[in-house]
mmCIF file of C-alpha atoms in Angstrom:
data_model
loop_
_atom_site.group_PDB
_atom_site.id
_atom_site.type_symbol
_atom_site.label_atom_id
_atom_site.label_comp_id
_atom_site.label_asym_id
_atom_site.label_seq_id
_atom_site.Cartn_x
_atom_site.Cartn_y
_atom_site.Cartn_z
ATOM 1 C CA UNK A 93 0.000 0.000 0.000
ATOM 2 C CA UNK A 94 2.927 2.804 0.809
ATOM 3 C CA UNK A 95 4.646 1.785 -2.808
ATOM 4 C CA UNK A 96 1.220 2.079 -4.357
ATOM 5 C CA UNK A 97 0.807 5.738 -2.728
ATOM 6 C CA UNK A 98 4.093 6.432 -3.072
ATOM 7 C CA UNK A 99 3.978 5.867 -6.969
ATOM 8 C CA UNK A 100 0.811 7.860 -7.405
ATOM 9 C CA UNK A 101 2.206 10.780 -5.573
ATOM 10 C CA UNK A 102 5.261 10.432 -7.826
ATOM 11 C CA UNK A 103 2.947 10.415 -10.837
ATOM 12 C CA UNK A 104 0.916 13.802 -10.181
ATOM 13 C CA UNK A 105 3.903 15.396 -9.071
ATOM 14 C CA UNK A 106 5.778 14.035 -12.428
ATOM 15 C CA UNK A 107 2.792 15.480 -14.415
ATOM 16 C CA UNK A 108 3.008 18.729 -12.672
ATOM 17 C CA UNK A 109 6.477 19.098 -13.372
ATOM 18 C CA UNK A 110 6.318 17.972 -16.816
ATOM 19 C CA UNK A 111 3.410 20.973 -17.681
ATOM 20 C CA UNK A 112 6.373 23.607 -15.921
ATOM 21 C CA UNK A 113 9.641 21.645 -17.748
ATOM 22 C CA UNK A 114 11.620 24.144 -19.911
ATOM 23 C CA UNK A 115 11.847 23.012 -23.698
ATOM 24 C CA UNK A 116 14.977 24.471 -24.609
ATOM 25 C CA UNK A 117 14.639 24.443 -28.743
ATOM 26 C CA UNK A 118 10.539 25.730 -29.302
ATOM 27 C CA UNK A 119 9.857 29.301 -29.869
ATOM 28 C CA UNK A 120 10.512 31.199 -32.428
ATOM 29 C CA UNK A 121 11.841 34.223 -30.746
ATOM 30 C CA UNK A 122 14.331 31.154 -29.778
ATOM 31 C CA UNK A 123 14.012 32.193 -26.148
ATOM 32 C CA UNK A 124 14.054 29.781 -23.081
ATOM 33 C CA UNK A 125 11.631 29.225 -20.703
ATOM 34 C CA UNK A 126 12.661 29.802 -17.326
ATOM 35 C CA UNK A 127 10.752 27.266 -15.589
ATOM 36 C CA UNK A 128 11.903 24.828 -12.942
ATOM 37 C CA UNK A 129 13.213 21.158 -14.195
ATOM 38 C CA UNK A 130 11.706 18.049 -12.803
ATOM 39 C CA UNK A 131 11.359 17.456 -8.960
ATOM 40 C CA UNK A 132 12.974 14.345 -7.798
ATOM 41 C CA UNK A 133 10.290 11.805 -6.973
ATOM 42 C CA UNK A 134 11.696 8.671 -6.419
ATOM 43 C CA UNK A 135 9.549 7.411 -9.379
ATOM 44 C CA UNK A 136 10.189 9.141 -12.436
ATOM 45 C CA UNK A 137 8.836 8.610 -16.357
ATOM 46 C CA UNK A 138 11.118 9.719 -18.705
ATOM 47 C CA UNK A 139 9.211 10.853 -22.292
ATOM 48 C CA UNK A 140 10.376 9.312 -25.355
ATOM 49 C CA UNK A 141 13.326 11.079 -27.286
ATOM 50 C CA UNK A 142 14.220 13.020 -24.269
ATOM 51 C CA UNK A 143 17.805 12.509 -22.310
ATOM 52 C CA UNK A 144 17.153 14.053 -18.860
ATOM 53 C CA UNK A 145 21.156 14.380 -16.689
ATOM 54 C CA UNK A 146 20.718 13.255 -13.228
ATOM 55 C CA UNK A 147 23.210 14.919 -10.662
ATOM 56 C CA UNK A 148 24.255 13.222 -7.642
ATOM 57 C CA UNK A 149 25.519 15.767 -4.763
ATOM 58 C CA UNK A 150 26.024 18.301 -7.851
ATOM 59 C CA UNK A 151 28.889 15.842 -9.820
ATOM 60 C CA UNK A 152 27.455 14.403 -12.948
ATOM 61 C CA UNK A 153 26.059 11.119 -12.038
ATOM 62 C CA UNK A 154 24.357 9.500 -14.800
ATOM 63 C CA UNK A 155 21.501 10.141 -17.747
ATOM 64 C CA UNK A 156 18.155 8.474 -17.842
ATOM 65 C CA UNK A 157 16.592 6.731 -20.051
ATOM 66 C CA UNK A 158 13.135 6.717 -21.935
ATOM 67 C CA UNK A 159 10.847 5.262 -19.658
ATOM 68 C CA UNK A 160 10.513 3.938 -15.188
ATOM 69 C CA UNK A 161 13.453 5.386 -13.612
ATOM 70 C CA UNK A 162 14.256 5.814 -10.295
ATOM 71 C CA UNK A 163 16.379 8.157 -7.630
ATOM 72 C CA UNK A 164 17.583 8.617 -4.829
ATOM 73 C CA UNK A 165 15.786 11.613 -2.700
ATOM 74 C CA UNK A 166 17.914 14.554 -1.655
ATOM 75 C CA UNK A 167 20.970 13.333 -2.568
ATOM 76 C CA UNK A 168 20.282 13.100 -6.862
ATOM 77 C CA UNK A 169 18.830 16.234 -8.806
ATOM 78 C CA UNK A 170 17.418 16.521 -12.383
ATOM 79 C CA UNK A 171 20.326 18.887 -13.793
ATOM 80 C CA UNK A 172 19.219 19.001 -17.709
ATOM 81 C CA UNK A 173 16.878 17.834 -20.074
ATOM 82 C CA UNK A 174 17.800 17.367 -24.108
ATOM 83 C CA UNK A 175 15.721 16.798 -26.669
ATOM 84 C CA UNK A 176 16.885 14.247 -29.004
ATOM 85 C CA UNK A 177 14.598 14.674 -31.727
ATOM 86 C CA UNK A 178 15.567 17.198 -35.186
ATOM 87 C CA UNK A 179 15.582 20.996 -33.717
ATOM 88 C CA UNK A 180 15.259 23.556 -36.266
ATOM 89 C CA UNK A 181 16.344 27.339 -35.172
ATOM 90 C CA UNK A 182 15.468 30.217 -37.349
ATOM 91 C CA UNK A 183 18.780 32.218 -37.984
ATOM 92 C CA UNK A 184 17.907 35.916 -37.559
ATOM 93 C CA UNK A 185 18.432 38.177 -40.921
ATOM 94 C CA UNK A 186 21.833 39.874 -40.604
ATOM 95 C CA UNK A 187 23.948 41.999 -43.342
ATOM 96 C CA UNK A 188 26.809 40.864 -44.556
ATOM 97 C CA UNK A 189 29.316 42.726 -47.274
ATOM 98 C CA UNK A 190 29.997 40.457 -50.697
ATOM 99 C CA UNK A 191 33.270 40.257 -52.229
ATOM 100 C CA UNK A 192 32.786 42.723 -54.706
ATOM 101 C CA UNK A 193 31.351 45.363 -51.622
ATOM 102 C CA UNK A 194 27.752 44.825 -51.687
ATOM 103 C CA UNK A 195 26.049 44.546 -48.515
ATOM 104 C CA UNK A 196 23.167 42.147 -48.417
ATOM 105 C CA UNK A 197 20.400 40.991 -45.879
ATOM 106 C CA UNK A 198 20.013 37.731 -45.676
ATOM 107 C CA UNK A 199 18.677 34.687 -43.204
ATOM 108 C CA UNK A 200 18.532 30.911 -42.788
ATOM 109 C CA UNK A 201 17.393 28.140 -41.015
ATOM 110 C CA UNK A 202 19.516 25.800 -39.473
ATOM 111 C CA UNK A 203 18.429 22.079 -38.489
ATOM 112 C CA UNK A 204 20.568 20.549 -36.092
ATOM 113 C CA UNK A 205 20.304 17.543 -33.505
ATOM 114 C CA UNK A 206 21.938 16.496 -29.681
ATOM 115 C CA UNK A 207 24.302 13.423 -29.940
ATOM 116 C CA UNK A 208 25.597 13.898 -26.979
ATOM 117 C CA UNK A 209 23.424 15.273 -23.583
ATOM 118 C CA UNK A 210 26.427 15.575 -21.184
ATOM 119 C CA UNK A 211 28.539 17.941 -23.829
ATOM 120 C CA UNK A 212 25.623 19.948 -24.415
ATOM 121 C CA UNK A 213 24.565 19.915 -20.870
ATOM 122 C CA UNK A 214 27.609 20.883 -19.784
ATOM 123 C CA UNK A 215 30.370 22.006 -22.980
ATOM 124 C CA UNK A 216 28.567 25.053 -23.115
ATOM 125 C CA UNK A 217 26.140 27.213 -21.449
ATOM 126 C CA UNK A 218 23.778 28.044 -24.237
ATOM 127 C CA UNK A 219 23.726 25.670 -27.127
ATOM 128 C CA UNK A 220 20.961 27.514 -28.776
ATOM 129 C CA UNK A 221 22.308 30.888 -28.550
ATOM 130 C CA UNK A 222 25.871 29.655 -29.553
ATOM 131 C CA UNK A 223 24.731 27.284 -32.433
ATOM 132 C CA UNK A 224 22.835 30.897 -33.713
ATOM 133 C CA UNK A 225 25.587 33.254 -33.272
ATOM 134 C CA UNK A 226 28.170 30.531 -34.948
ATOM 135 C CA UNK A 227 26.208 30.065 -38.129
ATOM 136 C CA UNK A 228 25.699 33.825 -38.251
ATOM 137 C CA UNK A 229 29.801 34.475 -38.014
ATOM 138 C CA UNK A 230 29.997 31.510 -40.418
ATOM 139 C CA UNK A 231 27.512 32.888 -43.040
ATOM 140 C CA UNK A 232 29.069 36.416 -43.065
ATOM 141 C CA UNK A 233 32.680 34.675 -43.247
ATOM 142 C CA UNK A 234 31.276 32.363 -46.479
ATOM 143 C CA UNK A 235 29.448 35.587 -48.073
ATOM 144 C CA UNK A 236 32.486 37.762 -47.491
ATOM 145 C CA UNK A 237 34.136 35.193 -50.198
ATOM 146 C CA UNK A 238 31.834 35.522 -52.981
ATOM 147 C CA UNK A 239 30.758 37.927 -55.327
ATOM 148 C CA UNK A 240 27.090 39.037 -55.793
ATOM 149 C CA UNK A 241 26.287 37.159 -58.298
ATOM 150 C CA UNK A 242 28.121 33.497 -57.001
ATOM 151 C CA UNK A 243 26.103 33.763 -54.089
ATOM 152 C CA UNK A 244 23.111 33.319 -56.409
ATOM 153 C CA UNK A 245 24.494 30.893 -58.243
ATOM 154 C CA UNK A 246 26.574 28.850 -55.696
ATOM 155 C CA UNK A 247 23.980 28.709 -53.049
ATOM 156 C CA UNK A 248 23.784 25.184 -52.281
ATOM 157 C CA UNK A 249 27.599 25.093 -52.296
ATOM 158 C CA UNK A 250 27.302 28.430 -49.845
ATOM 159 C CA UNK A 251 24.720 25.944 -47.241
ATOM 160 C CA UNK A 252 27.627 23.122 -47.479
ATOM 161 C CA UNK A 253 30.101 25.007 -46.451
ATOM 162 C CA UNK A 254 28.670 26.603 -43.703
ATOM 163 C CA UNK A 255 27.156 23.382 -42.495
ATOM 164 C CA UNK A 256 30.976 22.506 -42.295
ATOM 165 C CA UNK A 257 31.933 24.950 -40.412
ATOM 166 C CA UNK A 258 29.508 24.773 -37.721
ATOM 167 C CA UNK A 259 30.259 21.097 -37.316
ATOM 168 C CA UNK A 260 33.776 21.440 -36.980
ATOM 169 C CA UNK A 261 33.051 23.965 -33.872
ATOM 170 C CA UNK A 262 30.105 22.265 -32.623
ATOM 171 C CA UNK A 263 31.285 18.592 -32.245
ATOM 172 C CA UNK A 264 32.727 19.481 -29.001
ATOM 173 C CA UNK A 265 29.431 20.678 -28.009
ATOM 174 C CA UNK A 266 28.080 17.398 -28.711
ATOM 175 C CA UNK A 267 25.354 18.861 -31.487
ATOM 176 C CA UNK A 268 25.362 18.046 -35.018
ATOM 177 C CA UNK A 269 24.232 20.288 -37.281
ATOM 178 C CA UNK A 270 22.452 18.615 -40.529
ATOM 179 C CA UNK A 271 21.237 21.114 -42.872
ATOM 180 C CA UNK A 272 21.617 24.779 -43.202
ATOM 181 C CA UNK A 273 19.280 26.454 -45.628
ATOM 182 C CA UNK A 274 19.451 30.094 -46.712
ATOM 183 C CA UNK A 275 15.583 31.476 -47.180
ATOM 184 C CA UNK A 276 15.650 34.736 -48.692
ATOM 185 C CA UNK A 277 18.574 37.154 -49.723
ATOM 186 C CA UNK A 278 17.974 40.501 -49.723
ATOM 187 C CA UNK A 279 19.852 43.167 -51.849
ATOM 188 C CA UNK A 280 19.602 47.178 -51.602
ATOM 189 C CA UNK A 281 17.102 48.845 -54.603
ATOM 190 C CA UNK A 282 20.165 50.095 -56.426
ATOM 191 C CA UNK A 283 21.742 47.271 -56.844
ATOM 192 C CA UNK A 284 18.601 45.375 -57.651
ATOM 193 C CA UNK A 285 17.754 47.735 -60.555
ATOM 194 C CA UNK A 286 21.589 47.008 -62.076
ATOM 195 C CA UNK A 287 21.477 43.192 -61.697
ATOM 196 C CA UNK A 288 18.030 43.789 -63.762
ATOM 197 C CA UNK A 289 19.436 45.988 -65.983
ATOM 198 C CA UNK A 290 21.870 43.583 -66.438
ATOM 199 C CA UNK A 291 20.007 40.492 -67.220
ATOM 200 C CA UNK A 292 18.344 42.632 -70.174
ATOM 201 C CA UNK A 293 21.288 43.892 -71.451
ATOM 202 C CA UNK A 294 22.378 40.227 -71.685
ATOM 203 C CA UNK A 295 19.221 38.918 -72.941
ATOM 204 C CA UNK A 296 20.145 41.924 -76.232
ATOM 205 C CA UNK A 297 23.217 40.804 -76.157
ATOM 206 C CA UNK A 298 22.619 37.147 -76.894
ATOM 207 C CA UNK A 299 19.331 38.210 -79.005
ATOM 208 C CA UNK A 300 22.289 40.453 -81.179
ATOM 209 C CA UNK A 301 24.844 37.079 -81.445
ATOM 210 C CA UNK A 302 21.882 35.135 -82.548
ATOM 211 C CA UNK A 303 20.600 37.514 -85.021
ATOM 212 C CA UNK A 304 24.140 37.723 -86.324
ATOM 213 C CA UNK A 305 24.680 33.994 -86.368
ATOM 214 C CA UNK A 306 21.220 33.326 -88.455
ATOM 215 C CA UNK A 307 22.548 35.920 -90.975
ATOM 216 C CA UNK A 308 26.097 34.489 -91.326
ATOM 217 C CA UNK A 309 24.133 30.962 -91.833
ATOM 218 C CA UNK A 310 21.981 32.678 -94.151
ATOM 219 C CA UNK A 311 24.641 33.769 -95.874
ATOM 220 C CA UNK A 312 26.706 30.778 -95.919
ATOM 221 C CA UNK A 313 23.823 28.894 -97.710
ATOM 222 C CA UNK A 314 23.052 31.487 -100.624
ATOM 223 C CA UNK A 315 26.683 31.291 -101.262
ATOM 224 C CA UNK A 316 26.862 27.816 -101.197
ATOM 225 C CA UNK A 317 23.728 27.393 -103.620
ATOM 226 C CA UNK A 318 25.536 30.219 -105.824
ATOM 227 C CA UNK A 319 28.679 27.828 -105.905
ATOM 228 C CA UNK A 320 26.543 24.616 -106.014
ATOM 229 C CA UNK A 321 24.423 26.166 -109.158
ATOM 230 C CA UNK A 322 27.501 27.254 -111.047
ATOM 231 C CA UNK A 323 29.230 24.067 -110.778
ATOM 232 C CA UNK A 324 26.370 22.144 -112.135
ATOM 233 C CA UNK A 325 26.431 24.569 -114.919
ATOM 234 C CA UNK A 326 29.961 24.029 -115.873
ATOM 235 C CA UNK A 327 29.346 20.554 -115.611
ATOM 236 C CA UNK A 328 26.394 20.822 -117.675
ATOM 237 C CA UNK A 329 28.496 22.816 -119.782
ATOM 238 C CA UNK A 330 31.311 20.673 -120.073
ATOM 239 C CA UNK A 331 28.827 17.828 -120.928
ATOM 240 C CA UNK A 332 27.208 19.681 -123.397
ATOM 241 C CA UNK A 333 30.127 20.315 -125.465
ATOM 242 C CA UNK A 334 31.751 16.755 -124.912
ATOM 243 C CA UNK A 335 28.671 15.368 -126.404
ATOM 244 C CA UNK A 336 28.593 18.412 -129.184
ATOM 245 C CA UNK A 337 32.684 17.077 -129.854
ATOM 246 C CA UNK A 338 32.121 13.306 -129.687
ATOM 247 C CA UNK A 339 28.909 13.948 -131.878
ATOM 248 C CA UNK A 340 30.988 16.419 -134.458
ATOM 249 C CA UNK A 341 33.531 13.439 -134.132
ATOM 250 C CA UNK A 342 30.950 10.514 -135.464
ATOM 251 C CA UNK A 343 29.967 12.756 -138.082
ATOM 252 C CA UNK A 344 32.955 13.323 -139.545
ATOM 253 C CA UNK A 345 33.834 9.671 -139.195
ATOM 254 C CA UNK A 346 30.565 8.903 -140.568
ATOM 255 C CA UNK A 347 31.343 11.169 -143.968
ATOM 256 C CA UNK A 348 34.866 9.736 -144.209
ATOM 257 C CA UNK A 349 33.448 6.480 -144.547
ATOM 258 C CA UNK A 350 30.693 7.340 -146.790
ATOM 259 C CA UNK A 351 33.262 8.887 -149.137
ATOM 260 C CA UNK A 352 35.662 6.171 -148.783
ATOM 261 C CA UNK A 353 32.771 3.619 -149.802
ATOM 262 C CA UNK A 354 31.978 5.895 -152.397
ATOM 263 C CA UNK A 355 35.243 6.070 -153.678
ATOM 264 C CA UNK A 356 35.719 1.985 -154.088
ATOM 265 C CA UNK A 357 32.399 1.884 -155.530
ATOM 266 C CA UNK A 358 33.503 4.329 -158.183
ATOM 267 C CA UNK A 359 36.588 3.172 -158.420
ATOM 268 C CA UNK A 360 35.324 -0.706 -159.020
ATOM 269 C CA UNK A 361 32.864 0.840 -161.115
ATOM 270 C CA UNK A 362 35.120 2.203 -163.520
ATOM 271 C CA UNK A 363 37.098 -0.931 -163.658
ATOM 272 C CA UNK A 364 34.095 -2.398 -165.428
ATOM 273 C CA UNK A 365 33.052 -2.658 -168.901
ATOM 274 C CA UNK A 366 32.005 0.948 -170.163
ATOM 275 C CA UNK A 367 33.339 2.079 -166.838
ATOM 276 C CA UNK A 368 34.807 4.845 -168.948
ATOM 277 C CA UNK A 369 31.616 5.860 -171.041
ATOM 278 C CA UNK A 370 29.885 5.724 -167.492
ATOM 279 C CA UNK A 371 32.580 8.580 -166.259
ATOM 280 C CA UNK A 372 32.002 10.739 -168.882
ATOM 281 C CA UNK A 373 28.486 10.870 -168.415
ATOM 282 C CA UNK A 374 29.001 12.210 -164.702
ATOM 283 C CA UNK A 375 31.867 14.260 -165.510
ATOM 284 C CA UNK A 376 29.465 15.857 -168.206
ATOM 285 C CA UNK A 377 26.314 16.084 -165.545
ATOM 286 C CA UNK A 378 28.411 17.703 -162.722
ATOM 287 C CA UNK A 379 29.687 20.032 -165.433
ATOM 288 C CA UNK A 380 26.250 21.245 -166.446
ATOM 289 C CA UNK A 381 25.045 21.257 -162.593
ATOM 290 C CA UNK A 382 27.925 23.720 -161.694
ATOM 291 C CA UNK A 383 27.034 26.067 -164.393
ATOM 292 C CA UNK A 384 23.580 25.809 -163.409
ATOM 293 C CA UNK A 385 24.288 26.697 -159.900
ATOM 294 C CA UNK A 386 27.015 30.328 -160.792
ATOM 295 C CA UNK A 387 23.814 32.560 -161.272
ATOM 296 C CA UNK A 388 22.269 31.118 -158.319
ATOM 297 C CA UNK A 389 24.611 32.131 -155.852
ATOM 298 C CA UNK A 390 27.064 35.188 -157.155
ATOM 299 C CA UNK A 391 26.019 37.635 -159.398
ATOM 300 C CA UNK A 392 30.249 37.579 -160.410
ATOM 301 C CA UNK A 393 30.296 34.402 -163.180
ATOM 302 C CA UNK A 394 34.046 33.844 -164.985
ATOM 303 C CA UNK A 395 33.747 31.122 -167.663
ATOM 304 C CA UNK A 396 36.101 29.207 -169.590
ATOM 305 C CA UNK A 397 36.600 30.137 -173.401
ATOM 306 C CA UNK A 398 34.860 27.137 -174.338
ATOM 307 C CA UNK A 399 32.114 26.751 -172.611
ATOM 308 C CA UNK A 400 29.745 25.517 -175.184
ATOM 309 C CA UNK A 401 32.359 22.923 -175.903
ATOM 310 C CA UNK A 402 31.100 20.202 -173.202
ATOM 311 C CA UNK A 403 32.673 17.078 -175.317
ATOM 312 C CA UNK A 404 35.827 18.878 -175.331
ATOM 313 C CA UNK A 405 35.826 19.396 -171.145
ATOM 314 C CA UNK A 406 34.582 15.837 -170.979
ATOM 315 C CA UNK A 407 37.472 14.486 -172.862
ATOM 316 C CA UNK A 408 40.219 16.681 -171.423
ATOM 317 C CA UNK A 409 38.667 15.366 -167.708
ATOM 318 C CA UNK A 410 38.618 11.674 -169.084
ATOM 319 C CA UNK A 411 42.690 12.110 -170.388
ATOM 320 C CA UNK A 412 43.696 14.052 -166.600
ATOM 321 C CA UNK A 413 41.879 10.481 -165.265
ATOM 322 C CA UNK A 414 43.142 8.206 -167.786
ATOM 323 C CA UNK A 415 47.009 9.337 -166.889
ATOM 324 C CA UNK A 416 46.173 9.165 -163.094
ATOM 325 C CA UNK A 417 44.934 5.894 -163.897
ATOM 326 C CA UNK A 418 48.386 4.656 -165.488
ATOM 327 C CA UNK A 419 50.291 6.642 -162.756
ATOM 328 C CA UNK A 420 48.959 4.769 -160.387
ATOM 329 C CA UNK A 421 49.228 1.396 -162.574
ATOM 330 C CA UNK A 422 52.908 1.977 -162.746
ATOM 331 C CA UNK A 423 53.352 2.767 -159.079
ATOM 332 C CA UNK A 424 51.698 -0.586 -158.417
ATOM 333 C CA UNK A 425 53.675 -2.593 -160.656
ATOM 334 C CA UNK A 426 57.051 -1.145 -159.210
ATOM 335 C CA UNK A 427 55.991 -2.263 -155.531
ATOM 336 C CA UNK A 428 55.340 -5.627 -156.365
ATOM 337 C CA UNK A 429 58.504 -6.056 -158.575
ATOM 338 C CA UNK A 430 60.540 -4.707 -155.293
ATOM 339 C CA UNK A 431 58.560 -7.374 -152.987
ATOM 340 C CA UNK A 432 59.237 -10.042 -155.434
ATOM 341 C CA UNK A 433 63.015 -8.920 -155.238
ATOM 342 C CA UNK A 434 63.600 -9.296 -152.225
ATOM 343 C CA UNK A 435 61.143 -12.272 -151.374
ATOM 344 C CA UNK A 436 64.252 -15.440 -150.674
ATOM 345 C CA UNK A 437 63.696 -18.432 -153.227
ATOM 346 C CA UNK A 438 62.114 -21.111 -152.495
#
């Protein structure tokens, strides 16, 4: 019956206490409460996610654990209680001076957690208020190594680095900082206007550059279709005349060997019986046709003496072909006397 008192006495003073615990990580203003910590009742509950650093005679005795815990009256006290869940403080705006001299406002929020209770119970006297004023130093220190216009572009680098920082001061604390976000830089009206004017002189300038490069393009094509077009044409050219050459070429051919098998027809034809009578006849028909053709084309006619005489022309033409004919005869006869000369006997 006294343990069964004894723990419900514990329990409504526990829940009493608990109402008036401090949180140290909750309000925005980032403030503590100063409220009394938890009475020692013999019996004591410890919440979930909560480390809460008994003291024994004022030396650091031990830290209790989530759930039924009990101490020792008078002699141990409830020094500290940690929160061991994900705190998230709301860094307060600040100004800080770029690289390239321009102050800017600017603020954050930092999310960090407790890994260990006794270093933040007792490495420091105010973890919140030290975790705040480090990532303040550490963003002015980061900013101070940019220029304006890297901190807009290198902003998640910006949040690594100082989340690097503050862990390299803060381990001893026993906190671990997790995240640091930067919400909203602010820049004076000024400057604002020339980072505006900026981006639209930059938006001409690459408008300009890609007018300029459709022109050139432009430009490059028509000359290439100009240089395309004329050598097709020279081709077509040189094609046209080939064919005009090779085509002159066959004709000429084409008479040669007309004439040539003209030429042994007359020639076998005059070899024949009458073959003679037969030339005089055409000798005396082209003779008539070329004086039928002097008035056609030239009014300027010069005619032979005799030009009523058409036997005698005929007979003078047979006699020039009648010598060429024995000329050649003789000419013949020679060659075939020199083969047979030097042909070895048999």
């Amino acid at each position: 019956m006294m343990l069964r008192t004894l723990c419900r006495t514990g329990g409504a003073l526990l829940q009493q206490t608990q109402r008036a615990a401090p949180r140290l990580w909750v309000t925005p203003a980032q403030q503590r409460w100063a409220s009394s910590l938890p009475l020692n009742t013999v019996v004591l509950f410890v919440p979930q996610q909560e480390a809460w650093v008994v003291e024994r005679m004022g030396r650091f005795n031990r830290i209790l654990e989530p759930g039924l815990n009990f101490l020792i009256p008078v002699l141990d006290r409830i020094g500290y209680v940690q929160s061991l869940k994900e705190i998230v403080i709301d860094v307060p705006e600040q100004s800080a001076v770029s690289l390239d001299n321009v102050t800017l406002q600017i603020d954050g929020v930092l999310y960090l957690r407790i890994l260990d209770p006794f270093k933040a119970s007792y490495g420091v006297e105010d973890p919140q208020y030290a975790v705040t004023q480090l990532a303040q130093t550490t963003m002015r220190s980061e900013l101070g190594k940019l220029t304006l216009d890297k901190v807009f572009r290198e902003r998640e680098s910006l949040n690594s680095n100082i989340v690097h920082s503050i862990n390299q001061a803060s381990d001893e604390w026993g906190i671990r900082c997790l995240r640091y976000e930067i919400k909203d830089i602010y820049v004076p009206p000024r400057v604002k206007e020339s980072m505006q004017m900026q981006v639209e002189a930059e938006r001409k300038k690459r408008a300009t550059v890609l007018e300029s490069e459709g022109t050139r393009e432009a430009a490059i094509n028509i000359a290439e279709g100009h240089k395309q077009a004329q050598i097709l044409a020279s081709e077509g050219e040189k094609a046209e005349q080939i064919n005009k050459a090779s085509g002159e070429a066959q004709a000429v051919l084409a008479k040669a060997e007309a004439k040539s098998k003209a030429i042994r027809m007359l020639s076998d034809a005059l070899t024949e019986q009458n073959g003679n009578a037969a030339a005089s006849l055409s000798v005396a028909e082209q003779y008539v046709s070329a004086f039928s053709k002097l008035a056609k084309e030239t009014n300027t006619i010069l005619l032979p003496s005799n030009t009523g005489d058409i036997s005698g022309m005929v007979t003078q033409a047979m006699t020039i072909y009648s010598s060429l004919a024995k000329t050649s005869t003789k000419v013949e006869e020679e060659k075939k006397s020199e083969d047979n000369k030097y042909q070895p006997p048999q």
